Coordinates of C-alpha atoms and ligand atoms in Angstrom, one line a residue:
X1 CA -8.8 -31.5 -4.4
X2 CA -5.2 -32.0 -3.7
X3 CA -4.1 -30.3 -0.4
X4 CA -0.6 -31.7 -0.2
X5 CA 1.5 -29.7 -2.7
X6 CA 4.9 -28.4 -2.6
X7 CA 6.8 -25.4 -3.9
X8 CA 8.8 -26.5 -6.7
X9 CA 10.0 -23.2 -8.2
X10 CA 10.3 -19.5 -7.4
X11 CA 10.7 -17.0 -10.3
X12 CA 11.2 -13.2 -10.0
X13 CA 10.8 -10.9 -13.0
X14 CA 12.0 -7.4 -13.1
X15 CA 9.8 -4.9 -14.7
X16 CA 9.9 -1.1 -15.2
X17 CA 6.6 0.8 -14.5
X18 CA 6.9 4.5 -15.8
X19 CA 4.6 7.0 -14.2
X20 CA 1.9 8.6 -16.5
X21 CA 2.4 11.8 -15.0
X22 CA 6.2 11.6 -15.7
X23 CA 7.0 11.7 -12.1
X24 CA 5.8 11.5 -8.4
X25 CA 7.4 13.7 -5.8
X26 CA 7.2 13.9 -2.2
X27 CA 8.8 15.3 0.9
X28 CA 12.3 16.5 1.0
X29 CA 12.8 16.7 -2.8
X30 CA 12.4 12.9 -3.3
X31 CA 11.1 11.7 -6.4
X32 CA 10.5 8.6 -8.7
X33 CA 10.0 8.7 -12.6
X34 CA 10.1 4.9 -13.4
X35 CA 9.4 2.3 -10.7
X36 CA 11.3 -0.9 -10.5
X37 CA 8.9 -3.5 -9.5
X38 CA 9.5 -7.3 -8.9
X39 CA 6.8 -10.0 -10.0
X40 CA 7.2 -13.0 -8.1
X41 CA 6.0 -16.4 -9.3
X42 CA 5.5 -19.4 -7.1
X43 CA 5.1 -22.7 -8.8
X44 CA 3.9 -26.0 -7.2
X45 CA 4.9 -29.6 -7.8
X46 CA 1.7 -30.1 -9.7
X47 CA 2.0 -27.0 -12.0
X48 CA -0.3 -24.4 -10.0
X49 CA 1.3 -21.0 -10.5
X50 CA 0.6 -18.1 -8.0
X51 CA 1.9 -14.5 -8.4
X52 CA 2.6 -11.6 -6.2
X53 CA 4.4 -8.2 -6.6
X54 CA 6.6 -6.1 -4.5
X55 CA 7.5 -2.4 -5.5
X56 CA 9.3 -0.2 -3.2
X57 CA 8.8 3.6 -3.5
X58 CA 12.4 4.2 -4.5
X59 CA 15.1 3.5 -2.0
X60 CA 14.5 6.5 0.4
X61 CA 10.8 5.9 1.5
X62 CA 11.0 2.8 3.6
X63 CA 14.0 0.6 4.6
X64 CA 13.5 -1.3 1.4
X65 CA 14.8 -1.3 -2.2
X66 CA 14.2 -2.8 -5.5
X67 CA 17.3 -4.8 -5.9
X68 CA 16.9 -5.8 -2.3
X69 CA 13.6 -7.6 -3.2
X70 CA 15.4 -9.8 -5.6
X71 CA 18.6 -10.2 -3.7
X72 CA 16.6 -11.2 -0.6
X73 CA 14.5 -13.7 -2.8
X74 CA 17.6 -15.3 -4.0
X75 CA 18.8 -15.8 -0.2
X76 CA 15.4 -16.9 1.0
X77 CA 13.9 -18.9 -1.8
X78 CA 15.9 -22.0 -1.6
X79 CA 14.7 -22.5 2.2
X80 CA 11.1 -22.7 0.9
X81 CA 11.5 -25.3 -1.7
X82 CA 9.4 -28.4 -0.7
X83 CA 7.3 -26.4 1.7
X84 CA 3.5 -26.3 1.3
X85 CA 2.3 -23.0 -0.1
X86 CA -1.1 -23.5 1.2
X87 CA -0.1 -23.4 4.9
X88 CA 0.4 -19.5 5.1
X89 CA 0.8 -19.3 8.8
X90 CA 3.4 -22.0 8.8
X91 CA 5.2 -20.7 5.7
X92 CA 5.4 -17.2 7.2
X93 CA 7.1 -18.7 10.5
X94 CA 9.5 -20.6 8.1
X95 CA 10.4 -17.4 6.3
X96 CA 10.9 -15.6 9.5
X97 CA 12.9 -18.4 10.9
X98 CA 15.3 -18.6 8.1
X99 CA 15.6 -14.9 7.1
X100 CA 15.2 -12.3 9.8
X101 CA 13.5 -9.1 9.1
X102 CA 13.2 -7.7 5.6
X103 CA 9.4 -8.1 5.5
X104 CA 9.1 -6.4 2.0
X105 CA 11.2 -9.3 0.5
X106 CA 8.6 -11.9 1.9
X107 CA 5.7 -10.1 0.7
X108 CA 5.7 -11.2 -3.0
X109 CA 6.1 -14.8 -2.0
X110 CA 3.3 -14.7 0.6
X111 CA 1.0 -13.0 -1.9
X112 CA 1.8 -15.4 -4.4
X113 CA 0.9 -18.3 -1.9
X114 CA -2.5 -16.7 -1.4
X115 CA -3.0 -16.6 -5.1
X116 CA -2.4 -20.4 -5.2
X117 CA -4.6 -21.0 -2.0
X118 CA -7.4 -19.3 -3.9
X119 CA -6.8 -21.2 -7.2
X120 CA -6.9 -24.6 -5.3
X121 CA -9.9 -23.9 -3.2
X122 CA -11.8 -22.0 -6.2
X123 CA -12.3 -19.0 -4.0
X124 CA -11.2 -15.3 -4.6
X125 CA -8.6 -14.2 -2.1
X126 CA -11.0 -11.5 -0.7
X127 CA -13.4 -14.4 0.5
X128 CA -10.5 -16.2 2.1
X129 CA -9.4 -13.1 3.8
X130 CA -12.7 -12.7 5.7
X131 CA -15.3 -12.0 3.1
X132 CA -16.5 -9.6 0.3
X133 CA -18.2 -6.5 1.7
X134 CA -20.7 -4.8 -0.8
X135 CA -20.3 -4.2 -4.4
X136 CA -17.1 -2.0 -4.5
X137 CA -15.1 0.7 -2.4
X138 CA -14.0 4.2 -2.9
X139 CA -10.4 5.2 -3.9
X140 CA -8.0 8.1 -3.1
X141 CA -5.6 9.8 -5.5
X142 CA -2.1 10.7 -4.4
X143 CA -1.1 14.2 -5.6
X144 CA 2.5 14.6 -6.3
X145 CA 4.2 17.7 -4.7
X146 CA 4.0 20.6 -7.2
X147 CA 3.2 24.3 -6.7
X148 CA -0.2 24.9 -4.9
X149 CA -1.9 26.0 -8.0
X150 CA -0.7 22.8 -10.1
X151 CA -1.9 20.5 -7.1
X152 CA -5.4 22.3 -7.1
X153 CA -5.7 21.8 -10.7
X154 CA -4.7 18.0 -10.5
X155 CA -7.2 17.7 -7.7
X156 CA -10.1 19.2 -9.8
X157 CA -9.0 17.0 -12.9
X158 CA -9.1 13.7 -10.7
X159 CA -12.4 14.9 -8.9
X160 CA -13.8 14.9 -12.3
X161 CA -12.7 11.3 -13.0
X162 CA -14.7 10.4 -9.8
X163 CA -12.1 10.4 -6.9
X164 CA -13.5 12.0 -3.7
X165 CA -10.5 11.4 -1.5
X166 CA -7.2 13.2 -2.1
X167 CA -3.7 12.7 -0.4
X168 CA -1.5 15.8 -1.0
X169 CA 2.2 15.3 -0.7
X170 CA 3.4 18.1 1.5
X171 CA 6.4 17.9 3.9
X172 CA 8.1 20.6 2.0
X173 CA 8.5 24.2 2.8
X174 CA 6.0 24.9 5.5
X175 CA 4.5 28.2 4.3
X176 CA 4.1 26.6 0.8
X177 CA 2.6 23.5 2.4
X178 CA 0.0 25.8 4.0
X179 CA -0.7 27.4 0.6
X180 CA -1.0 23.7 -1.0
X181 CA -3.6 22.7 1.6
X182 CA -5.6 25.9 1.1
X183 CA -5.5 26.0 -2.6
X184 CA -6.6 22.2 -2.8
X185 CA -9.2 22.6 0.0
X186 CA -10.8 25.3 -2.2
X187 CA -11.5 22.7 -5.1
X188 CA -13.4 20.2 -2.7
X189 CA -17.1 19.8 -2.2
X190 CA -19.2 18.3 0.8
X191 CA -18.4 14.8 1.5
X192 CA -14.8 14.9 0.0
X193 CA -11.9 14.1 2.2
X194 CA -8.5 15.8 2.2
X195 CA -5.3 14.3 3.6
X196 CA -2.0 16.2 4.0
X197 CA 0.7 13.7 3.9
X198 CA 4.1 15.1 5.1
X199 CA 5.9 11.7 4.8
X200 CA 8.1 12.4 7.9
X201 CA 9.2 15.6 6.2
X202 CA 8.6 18.2 8.9
X203 CA 10.5 19.0 11.8
X204 CA 8.4 19.7 15.0
X205 CA 8.2 23.5 14.9
X206 CA 7.3 23.3 11.1
X207 CA 4.6 20.8 11.8
X208 CA 3.2 22.9 14.7
X209 CA 3.0 26.1 12.5
X210 CA 1.3 24.1 9.6
X211 CA -1.2 22.6 11.7
X212 CA -2.1 25.8 13.5
X213 CA -2.3 27.9 10.2
X214 CA -4.8 25.5 8.7
X215 CA -6.8 25.1 12.0
X216 CA -9.9 26.2 10.1
X217 CA -9.5 23.6 7.2
X218 CA -11.0 20.1 7.2
X219 CA -7.8 18.2 6.5
X220 CA -6.4 15.0 8.1
X221 CA -2.7 15.2 8.8
X222 CA -0.5 12.1 8.0
X223 CA 3.0 11.3 9.4
X224 CA 4.1 14.9 9.9
X225 CA 7.6 13.9 11.5
X226 CA 10.1 11.2 11.4
X227 CA 9.7 9.5 14.7
X228 CA 6.6 8.2 16.6
X229 CA 7.2 10.3 19.6
X230 CA 7.4 13.6 17.5
X231 CA 4.1 12.5 15.7
X232 CA 2.6 11.9 19.0
X233 CA 3.6 15.4 20.3
X234 CA 1.9 17.0 17.2
X235 CA -1.1 14.8 17.6
X236 CA -1.6 15.9 21.2
X237 CA -1.5 19.7 20.0
X238 CA -3.8 19.6 17.1
X239 CA -7.6 18.8 16.5
X240 CA -7.1 17.5 13.0
X241 CA -7.7 14.0 12.4
X242 CA -4.6 12.1 12.5
X243 CA -2.9 9.4 10.3
X244 CA 0.1 7.5 11.1
X245 CA 2.0 5.5 8.3
X246 CA 5.7 5.2 8.2
X247 CA 6.2 4.4 12.0
X248 CA 3.4 1.8 12.1
X249 CA 5.4 -1.2 10.8
X250 CA 4.9 -3.8 13.5
X251 CA 2.0 -5.2 15.7
X252 CA 4.0 -4.0 18.7
X253 CA 3.9 -0.4 17.6
X254 CA 0.3 -0.6 16.6
X255 CA -0.6 -1.8 20.2
X256 CA 1.5 1.0 21.7
X257 CA -0.2 3.7 19.3
X258 CA -3.6 2.4 20.2
X259 CA -2.8 2.6 24.0
X260 CA -1.5 6.2 23.4
X261 CA -4.5 7.1 21.1
X262 CA -1.8 8.2 18.6
X263 CA -3.8 8.4 15.6
X264 CA -7.5 8.0 14.2
X265 CA -6.4 6.1 11.2
X266 CA -3.5 3.7 10.2
X267 CA -2.0 3.2 6.8
X268 CA -1.4 -0.4 6.0
X269 CA 0.9 -1.1 3.1
X270 CA 1.0 -5.0 2.4
X271 CA 4.8 -5.0 1.9
X272 CA 5.5 -2.8 5.1
X273 CA 4.2 -5.9 7.0
X274 CA 5.6 -8.6 4.9
X275 CA 2.6 -9.8 2.8
X276 CA -1.2 -10.4 3.0
X277 CA -0.9 -12.7 5.9
X278 CA 0.6 -10.2 8.2
X279 CA -1.2 -7.3 6.7
X280 CA -4.5 -9.1 7.5
X281 CA -3.5 -9.7 11.0
X282 CA -2.8 -6.0 11.5
X283 CA -6.2 -5.2 9.6
X284 CA -8.1 -7.5 11.9
X285 CA -6.5 -6.1 14.9
X286 CA -7.6 -2.5 13.7
X287 CA -11.0 -3.8 13.3
X288 CA -11.3 -5.1 16.8
X289 CA -9.5 -2.1 18.2
X290 CA -12.0 0.5 16.3
X291 CA -9.3 2.1 14.2
X292 CA -9.9 3.0 10.5
X293 CA -7.4 2.2 7.9
X294 CA -6.0 3.3 4.5
X295 CA -5.0 -0.1 2.8
X296 CA -2.6 -0.1 0.1
X297 CA 1.1 -0.9 -0.8
X298 CA 4.3 1.0 -1.2
X299 CA 3.5 1.1 -5.0
X300 CA 3.2 -1.5 -7.8
X301 CA 1.3 -2.3 -11.0
X302 CA -1.7 -4.7 -11.9
X303 CA -0.7 -7.6 -9.4
X304 CA -0.2 -5.3 -6.4
X305 CA -3.4 -3.5 -7.2
X306 CA -5.2 -6.9 -7.3
X307 CA -3.7 -7.9 -4.0
X308 CA -4.9 -4.4 -2.4
X309 CA -8.2 -4.9 -3.8
X310 CA -8.8 -8.2 -2.0
X311 CA -7.5 -6.9 1.3
X312 CA -9.6 -3.7 0.9
X313 CA -12.8 -5.7 -0.4
X314 CA -12.6 -7.9 2.7
X315 CA -12.5 -5.1 5.2
X316 CA -15.7 -4.0 6.8
X317 CA -16.5 -0.7 5.0
X318 CA -16.8 1.6 7.9
X319 CA -13.1 0.7 8.8
X320 CA -11.9 1.3 5.2
X321 CA -11.0 4.9 5.2
X322 CA -9.6 4.7 1.7
X323 CA -7.3 2.9 -0.7
X324 CA -5.9 3.4 -4.1
X325 CA -5.6 1.8 -7.6
X326 CA -1.8 2.1 -8.3
X327 CA -2.1 0.5 -11.8
X328 CA -3.8 3.6 -12.9
X329 CA -0.8 5.6 -12.1
X330 CA 1.5 3.8 -14.3
X331 CA 1.5 3.4 -18.1
X332 CA 2.4 -0.4 -18.4
X333 CA -0.2 -3.1 -17.7
X334 CA 1.4 -6.3 -16.6
X335 CA -1.5 -8.5 -16.1
X336 CA -4.9 -9.2 -17.3
X337 CA -8.0 -9.5 -15.2
X338 CA -6.6 -6.8 -12.6
X339 CA -9.1 -4.5 -11.1
X340 CA -9.8 -1.2 -12.9
X341 CA -11.3 2.1 -11.4
X342 CA -14.8 3.0 -12.4
X343 CA -15.9 6.5 -11.4
X344 CA -13.5 6.6 -8.5
X345 CA -14.4 3.1 -7.2
X346 CA -12.8 -0.3 -7.5
X347 CA -13.8 -3.9 -6.7
X348 CA -11.8 -7.3 -6.2
X349 CA -11.9 -9.8 -8.9
X350 CA -14.5 -12.5 -8.2
X351 CA -12.3 -15.2 -9.9
X352 CA -10.3 -17.8 -7.9
X353 CA -7.2 -16.5 -6.3
X354 CA -6.2 -13.0 -7.2
X355 CA -7.9 -13.3 -10.5
X356 CA -5.1 -12.0 -12.6
X357 CA -3.1 -13.5 -15.5
X358 CA 0.3 -12.0 -16.1
X359 CA 1.3 -11.1 -19.6
X360 CA 4.1 -13.5 -20.0
X361 CA 5.2 -12.4 -23.2
X362 CA 5.9 -8.9 -21.8
X363 CA 7.6 -10.2 -18.8
X364 CA 10.2 -12.2 -20.8
X365 CA 12.7 -14.2 -19.0
X366 CA 12.8 -14.2 -15.1
X367 CA 15.6 -12.3 -13.5
X368 CA 15.8 -15.2 -10.9
X369 CA 14.8 -18.6 -10.8
X370 CA 15.0 -20.9 -7.8
X371 CA 14.4 -24.7 -8.2
Ligands
MG401 MG1 1.5 8.1 3.9

């Protein structure tokens, strides 16, 4: 087994991922109809090829955007040629030293290097990330912001497909959001879980009124307001289980939030932290500190879904609040071997690495090659 390999080439392919439902809408009238995703390939000097994927949720969700992924890789990539892709801690230190910030730019490269490490060691990435817990794990379905009735109908449909966890996109008109939560809640059965995710969309007074109005409903409240302090204020005045997402983007803020008991669940998105190496660090910290997690990414297709599955499957089940199968939301499959939902559940591949094989004829020419 050769362990002294070098990065010889980094490629990036642009791929459009249309949404099966036609669009995805969330707080403040934001929406996406076609995702602009970047598939990243890292090739070693002896021909091993690893893949990753980065797909921002449009340009207004986090401080990230699709063209930024590719522009960032063009800037960062040349510094990584000749480095050993198997030394992931070292490689991440190197990326941070030559290119400050922009974690999402680094995410696809880091994931591709985990894929290489898995292929070289003949182990699935989930085993390298800590171990494979059980046969499979449960999924949630994100419900695009529509009228209360339309959202209730969607939830009933997805419930029939096997999902038991639902994340409603609220953060709109507060009165209508209360109706959304109530209409959907009426569709649920014992054991189902409901999350109302405002995606920073409520002002403090709106958030206060909504949580008071749905006091009697079994619903988790996710990221009601823009800032950490605003969310903490709502958290301290409601008895709903509470999730933080957008504001938890570093170890520093996670430790502060733990000290403040600011949430019951943290949403870990791989690209928000800069790849599997750093998402795993945050995941392991959450396990050590007793915090449950939603494990996912900002969006993506088959390769993102494979990476999520490996991180989720290597998380102790009692800490895995939920995760999702983004490849089922989009109408284009970009890789063979990606995990597929079965009755609302999914499992990571048992093959070495991520266990995926990109459809190279579909990807065509890379948008960018660094060698
Ligand atoms: Mg969220």
